[in-house]
Amino acid sequence: MDSYSPYFIFNRQEWSALRDNTHLPLTEDDLEKIKGLNEPVSIPEVEDIYLPLTRLINLSVESFQQLHAASTAFLGKNHSQRTPFIIGIAGSVAVGKSTTSRILQNLLSRWANHGKVDLITTDGFLYPNRILEEKRLMNKKGFPESYDIKKILQFIGDIKAGNPEVKAPVYSHHTYDIVEGENIIIRNPDILIVEGINVLQVSKEARVFVSDFFDFSIYVDAQEEDIRRWYIERFMMLRDTAFRSPQSYFHRYSNFSEKKAFEKSAQIWREINAKNLHENILPTKGRARLILEKGPNHEVQQILLRKI
């Protein structure tokens, strides 16, 4: 380990040894329900990578809960008002954030001291398509300006304040839009996982950032050529499945030839996703407490844990 690096750096074997006696069994059936499209994950991956990570987060939650109890006693406040521990998970489109989030939600909910773990994605805080069209931002969906930041901050602020019930909008990847009139209701969890490409971003215009509310943050990383390949492979798989539905926003791509579909997905990556990655997402990596670095086959090869 480099003593001059701001990180403790671990390979798989070193990191796996930190799981200690943590044993939270996950079956193949569990994994099938959790993993995303074209995001392979194995039982050994869970054991080597996610069990040590779960143990680290559990220790952080314990410290958080003890500090909250001590502060409550000091202030003489009603101890029944819980403040959730919030985890932010960031990274590029197609890097596997959703699978990481669902694995952590599943594993963390098995610990006795934080059995209620909720998961929310920032997709629900995108502006509806009609507003994006008015602002001419449909081709910049996922960029900072396409999100209702005030609404995100209000939501996460209410969560952190311990409000017993907080609503979040619902986003449909099928229709590629906000589902009007539908909400996800978060009822005072022990842990809330907030997943999204924008969760670690900052702005010169804002005084408060989403990440200010995080108690732990993770950046899922990989080489850009691998992420690009994963994105294109996923696009091609969706072309033969979800895109075939007439209700799908991307239904028009279902009739593309394989060559044309490949070219279109490569264009979308080049003109939108790669640009967003370089301009807005990748610069936030250094703000994460922990970085998971993936290899070409989606397996985590290296883990960086910030020292401070």
XYZ file of C-alpha atoms in Angstrom:
308
model
C 0.000 0.000 0.000
C 1.277 3.472 -0.939
C 1.685 5.475 2.283
C 1.445 8.710 0.269
C -1.871 7.828 -1.386
C -5.097 9.210 0.120
C -6.445 5.630 -0.155
C -5.886 2.238 1.350
C -5.642 0.076 -1.782
C -6.662 -3.597 -1.716
C -6.639 -6.372 -4.289
C -9.383 -9.023 -4.169
C -7.499 -11.380 -1.884
C -6.554 -8.669 0.612
C -10.068 -7.253 0.647
C -11.729 -10.666 0.947
C -9.743 -11.376 4.120
C -11.473 -8.419 5.797
C -14.849 -10.158 5.827
C -13.714 -11.826 9.090
C -16.574 -14.117 10.200
C -19.281 -12.266 8.291
C -21.635 -14.867 6.836
C -24.806 -13.633 5.119
C -25.662 -16.384 2.633
C -27.062 -15.368 -0.726
C -28.332 -18.061 -3.087
C -28.103 -18.249 -6.873
C -31.853 -17.592 -6.997
C -31.352 -14.446 -4.913
C -28.683 -13.239 -7.328
C -30.878 -13.873 -10.359
C -33.489 -11.516 -8.899
C -30.889 -8.881 -8.001
C -28.497 -8.624 -10.939
C -29.158 -6.289 -13.836
C -29.296 -7.082 -17.529
C -25.837 -8.039 -18.816
C -24.349 -7.563 -15.337
C -23.033 -10.994 -14.275
C -22.364 -11.463 -10.589
C -21.392 -14.661 -8.799
C -21.531 -16.054 -5.270
C -17.709 -15.768 -4.985
C -18.022 -12.087 -5.986
C -20.520 -11.524 -3.188
C -18.305 -13.339 -0.694
C -15.022 -11.679 -1.735
C -16.258 -8.128 -2.354
C -19.647 -7.454 -0.834
C -19.374 -9.273 2.494
C -16.303 -7.251 3.570
C -18.012 -4.086 2.315
C -21.148 -4.976 4.249
C -19.061 -5.505 7.374
C -17.380 -2.103 6.935
C -20.727 -0.366 6.458
C -22.176 -2.196 9.471
C -19.347 -0.864 11.626
C -20.023 2.631 10.277
C -23.741 2.322 11.010
C -23.020 1.136 14.557
C -20.812 4.187 15.169
C -23.464 6.427 13.601
C -26.209 4.995 15.807
C -24.086 5.304 18.953
C -23.254 8.929 18.157
C -26.919 9.677 17.483
C -27.922 8.109 20.806
C -25.241 10.082 22.662
C -26.261 13.348 20.970
C -29.927 12.693 21.723
C -29.147 12.061 25.391
C -27.043 15.219 25.555
C -29.797 17.337 24.018
C -32.530 15.713 26.082
C -34.576 14.996 22.980
C -37.093 12.215 22.324
C -34.932 9.217 21.346
C -37.712 7.696 19.200
C -36.966 9.978 16.242
C -34.567 8.000 14.081
C -32.149 9.513 11.594
C -31.390 7.130 8.717
C -27.834 6.299 7.666
C -27.554 7.329 3.994
C -25.314 5.644 1.411
C -24.697 7.242 -1.986
C -23.704 5.063 -4.957
C -22.390 6.757 -8.109
C -20.767 5.797 -11.401
C -21.311 5.784 -15.138
C -24.312 4.559 -17.064
C -24.013 0.748 -17.581
C -21.240 0.274 -14.992
C -23.438 -1.800 -12.676
C -24.556 0.668 -9.988
C -28.030 -0.843 -9.744
C -26.750 -4.365 -9.157
C -24.294 -3.114 -6.530
C -27.109 -1.208 -4.821
C -29.476 -4.176 -4.757
C -26.815 -6.557 -3.427
C -25.986 -4.145 -0.616
C -29.664 -3.614 0.175
C -30.191 -7.367 0.400
C -27.124 -8.031 2.557
C -27.392 -5.015 4.852
C -31.032 -5.822 5.669
C -29.845 -9.108 7.223
C -28.032 -7.360 10.079
C -29.969 -7.147 13.353
C -29.197 -3.470 14.041
C -30.371 -2.164 10.648
C -32.972 -4.533 9.239
C -34.926 -1.899 7.298
C -32.928 -0.870 4.225
C -34.600 1.115 1.435
C -33.278 1.932 -2.022
C -34.062 4.917 -4.215
C -32.645 6.019 -7.562
C -32.283 9.612 -8.657
C -33.966 8.805 -11.998
C -37.261 9.745 -10.364
C -35.990 13.297 -9.943
C -35.397 13.860 -13.636
C -37.664 16.510 -15.082
C -40.630 15.000 -16.990
C -40.064 14.702 -20.744
C -42.468 17.557 -21.487
C -40.294 19.920 -19.436
C -37.067 18.547 -20.936
C -38.540 19.110 -24.391
C -39.485 22.680 -23.476
C -35.933 23.263 -22.227
C -34.476 21.412 -25.255
C -32.699 19.005 -22.945
C -33.937 15.626 -24.181
C -30.501 14.896 -25.649
C -28.916 15.795 -22.306
C -31.005 13.519 -20.144
C -28.822 12.446 -17.221
C -26.745 15.642 -17.323
C -26.960 17.830 -14.168
C -29.356 20.308 -15.765
C -31.918 17.564 -16.491
C -32.581 16.939 -12.771
C -34.862 18.821 -10.401
C -32.104 19.367 -7.842
C -34.349 21.318 -5.476
C -36.705 18.349 -5.310
C -33.833 15.912 -4.658
C -32.476 18.097 -1.856
C -35.941 18.493 -0.323
C -36.447 14.723 -0.411
C -33.102 13.778 1.105
C -33.298 16.609 3.628
C -36.676 15.303 4.828
C -35.203 11.796 5.091
C -32.228 13.015 7.104
C -34.522 15.041 9.365
C -36.218 11.788 10.376
C -39.596 12.526 8.809
C -41.713 9.376 9.255
C -42.928 9.329 5.638
C -41.288 10.856 2.562
C -42.437 10.498 -1.047
C -40.253 10.183 -4.147
C -41.365 10.274 -7.809
C -41.353 7.113 -9.919
C -39.434 6.838 -13.199
C -40.172 4.253 -15.896
C -37.280 3.049 -18.057
C -39.925 1.492 -20.290
C -41.639 4.765 -21.186
C -38.464 6.787 -20.489
C -40.432 9.268 -18.391
C -41.738 10.133 -14.936
C -44.895 8.179 -14.036
C -47.420 10.878 -13.218
C -49.312 10.370 -9.963
C -47.124 7.521 -8.696
C -44.741 7.754 -5.753
C -42.371 5.591 -3.776
C -42.986 6.064 -0.073
C -39.992 5.850 2.255
C -40.978 5.231 5.880
C -38.094 5.974 8.232
C -35.580 3.251 7.280
C -32.451 2.372 9.217
C -30.447 2.778 5.998
C -31.320 4.499 2.737
C -29.275 3.753 -0.394
C -29.385 6.551 -2.970
C -28.166 5.397 -6.386
C -27.543 7.633 -9.383
C -24.960 9.012 -11.769
C -25.319 12.469 -10.228
C -25.235 11.825 -6.486
C -21.650 13.029 -5.931
C -21.839 16.058 -8.217
C -21.331 19.603 -6.965
C -22.228 22.957 -8.434
C -20.801 26.456 -8.026
C -24.361 27.786 -7.972
C -25.474 25.634 -5.029
C -24.702 26.004 -1.346
C -25.866 22.498 -0.454
C -25.154 19.275 -2.363
C -26.862 15.884 -2.277
C -23.634 14.313 -1.019
C -23.669 16.584 2.046
C -26.315 14.234 3.459
C -24.347 11.024 2.860
C -22.779 9.038 5.678
C -20.970 6.721 3.254
C -20.379 6.934 -0.499
C -19.313 4.463 -3.184
C -18.145 5.012 -6.761
C -18.388 2.037 -9.126
C -15.616 2.353 -11.700
C -14.215 0.552 -14.761
C -12.167 1.314 -17.846
C -14.170 3.401 -20.305
C -13.770 0.892 -23.146
C -15.342 -1.776 -20.923
C -18.245 0.450 -19.883
C -18.846 1.362 -23.526
C -18.909 -2.327 -24.482
C -21.303 -3.143 -21.644
C -23.611 -0.304 -22.718
C -23.686 -1.455 -26.335
C -24.224 -5.094 -25.341
C -27.125 -4.089 -23.109
C -28.637 -1.969 -25.880
C -28.462 -4.914 -28.273
C -30.132 -7.210 -25.729
C -32.911 -4.680 -25.095
C -33.427 -4.371 -28.855
C -34.474 -8.031 -28.842
C -36.567 -7.801 -25.652
C -37.975 -4.681 -23.966
C -37.732 -2.471 -27.068
C -40.159 -4.782 -28.872
C -43.037 -3.558 -26.727
C -45.091 -0.909 -28.598
C -45.243 1.058 -25.315
C -41.461 1.308 -25.122
C -40.003 4.735 -25.816
C -37.275 2.972 -27.804
C -39.633 0.740 -29.772
C -38.366 2.248 -33.042
C -34.994 0.605 -32.463
C -36.455 -2.902 -32.290
C -36.666 -3.087 -36.084
C -33.096 -1.945 -36.641
C -30.726 -4.416 -38.216
C -27.916 -5.631 -35.966
C -25.442 -3.372 -37.746
C -27.692 -0.323 -37.548
C -28.520 -0.965 -33.880
C -24.830 -1.300 -33.042
C -24.044 1.960 -34.825
C -26.914 3.745 -33.070
C -25.886 2.547 -29.609
C -22.268 3.523 -30.298
C -23.482 6.974 -31.370
C -25.574 7.417 -28.212
C -22.605 6.402 -26.120
C -20.236 8.751 -27.943
C -22.495 11.816 -28.103
C -24.291 11.559 -24.749
C -23.011 9.020 -22.224
C -19.261 9.406 -22.806
C -19.595 13.181 -22.755
C -21.552 13.084 -19.497
C -19.024 10.655 -18.036
C -16.058 12.927 -18.744
C -17.719 16.239 -17.938
C -19.853 15.391 -14.919
C -19.465 11.881 -13.516
C -15.786 10.909 -13.574
C -14.665 14.166 -11.873
C -16.711 13.139 -8.806
C -14.897 9.823 -8.280
C -12.411 11.343 -5.839
C -15.248 12.479 -3.576
C -16.312 8.897 -2.801
C -15.326 7.187 0.444
C -14.811 3.889 -1.393
C -14.145 3.028 -5.048
C -14.901 -0.372 -6.585
C -12.746 -0.877 -9.685
C -14.111 -3.496 -12.073
C -12.285 -5.557 -14.667
C -13.524 -6.422 -18.193
C -15.820 -9.204 -16.936
C -17.604 -7.013 -14.335
C -15.666 -8.565 -11.431
C -14.202 -6.093 -8.931
C -10.410 -6.262 -9.121
C -9.354 -3.479 -6.760
C -10.871 -1.561 -3.873
C -9.804 1.930 -2.797
C -10.843 3.102 0.658
C -10.231 6.731 1.549
C -8.007 7.102 4.599
C -9.753 10.176 5.962
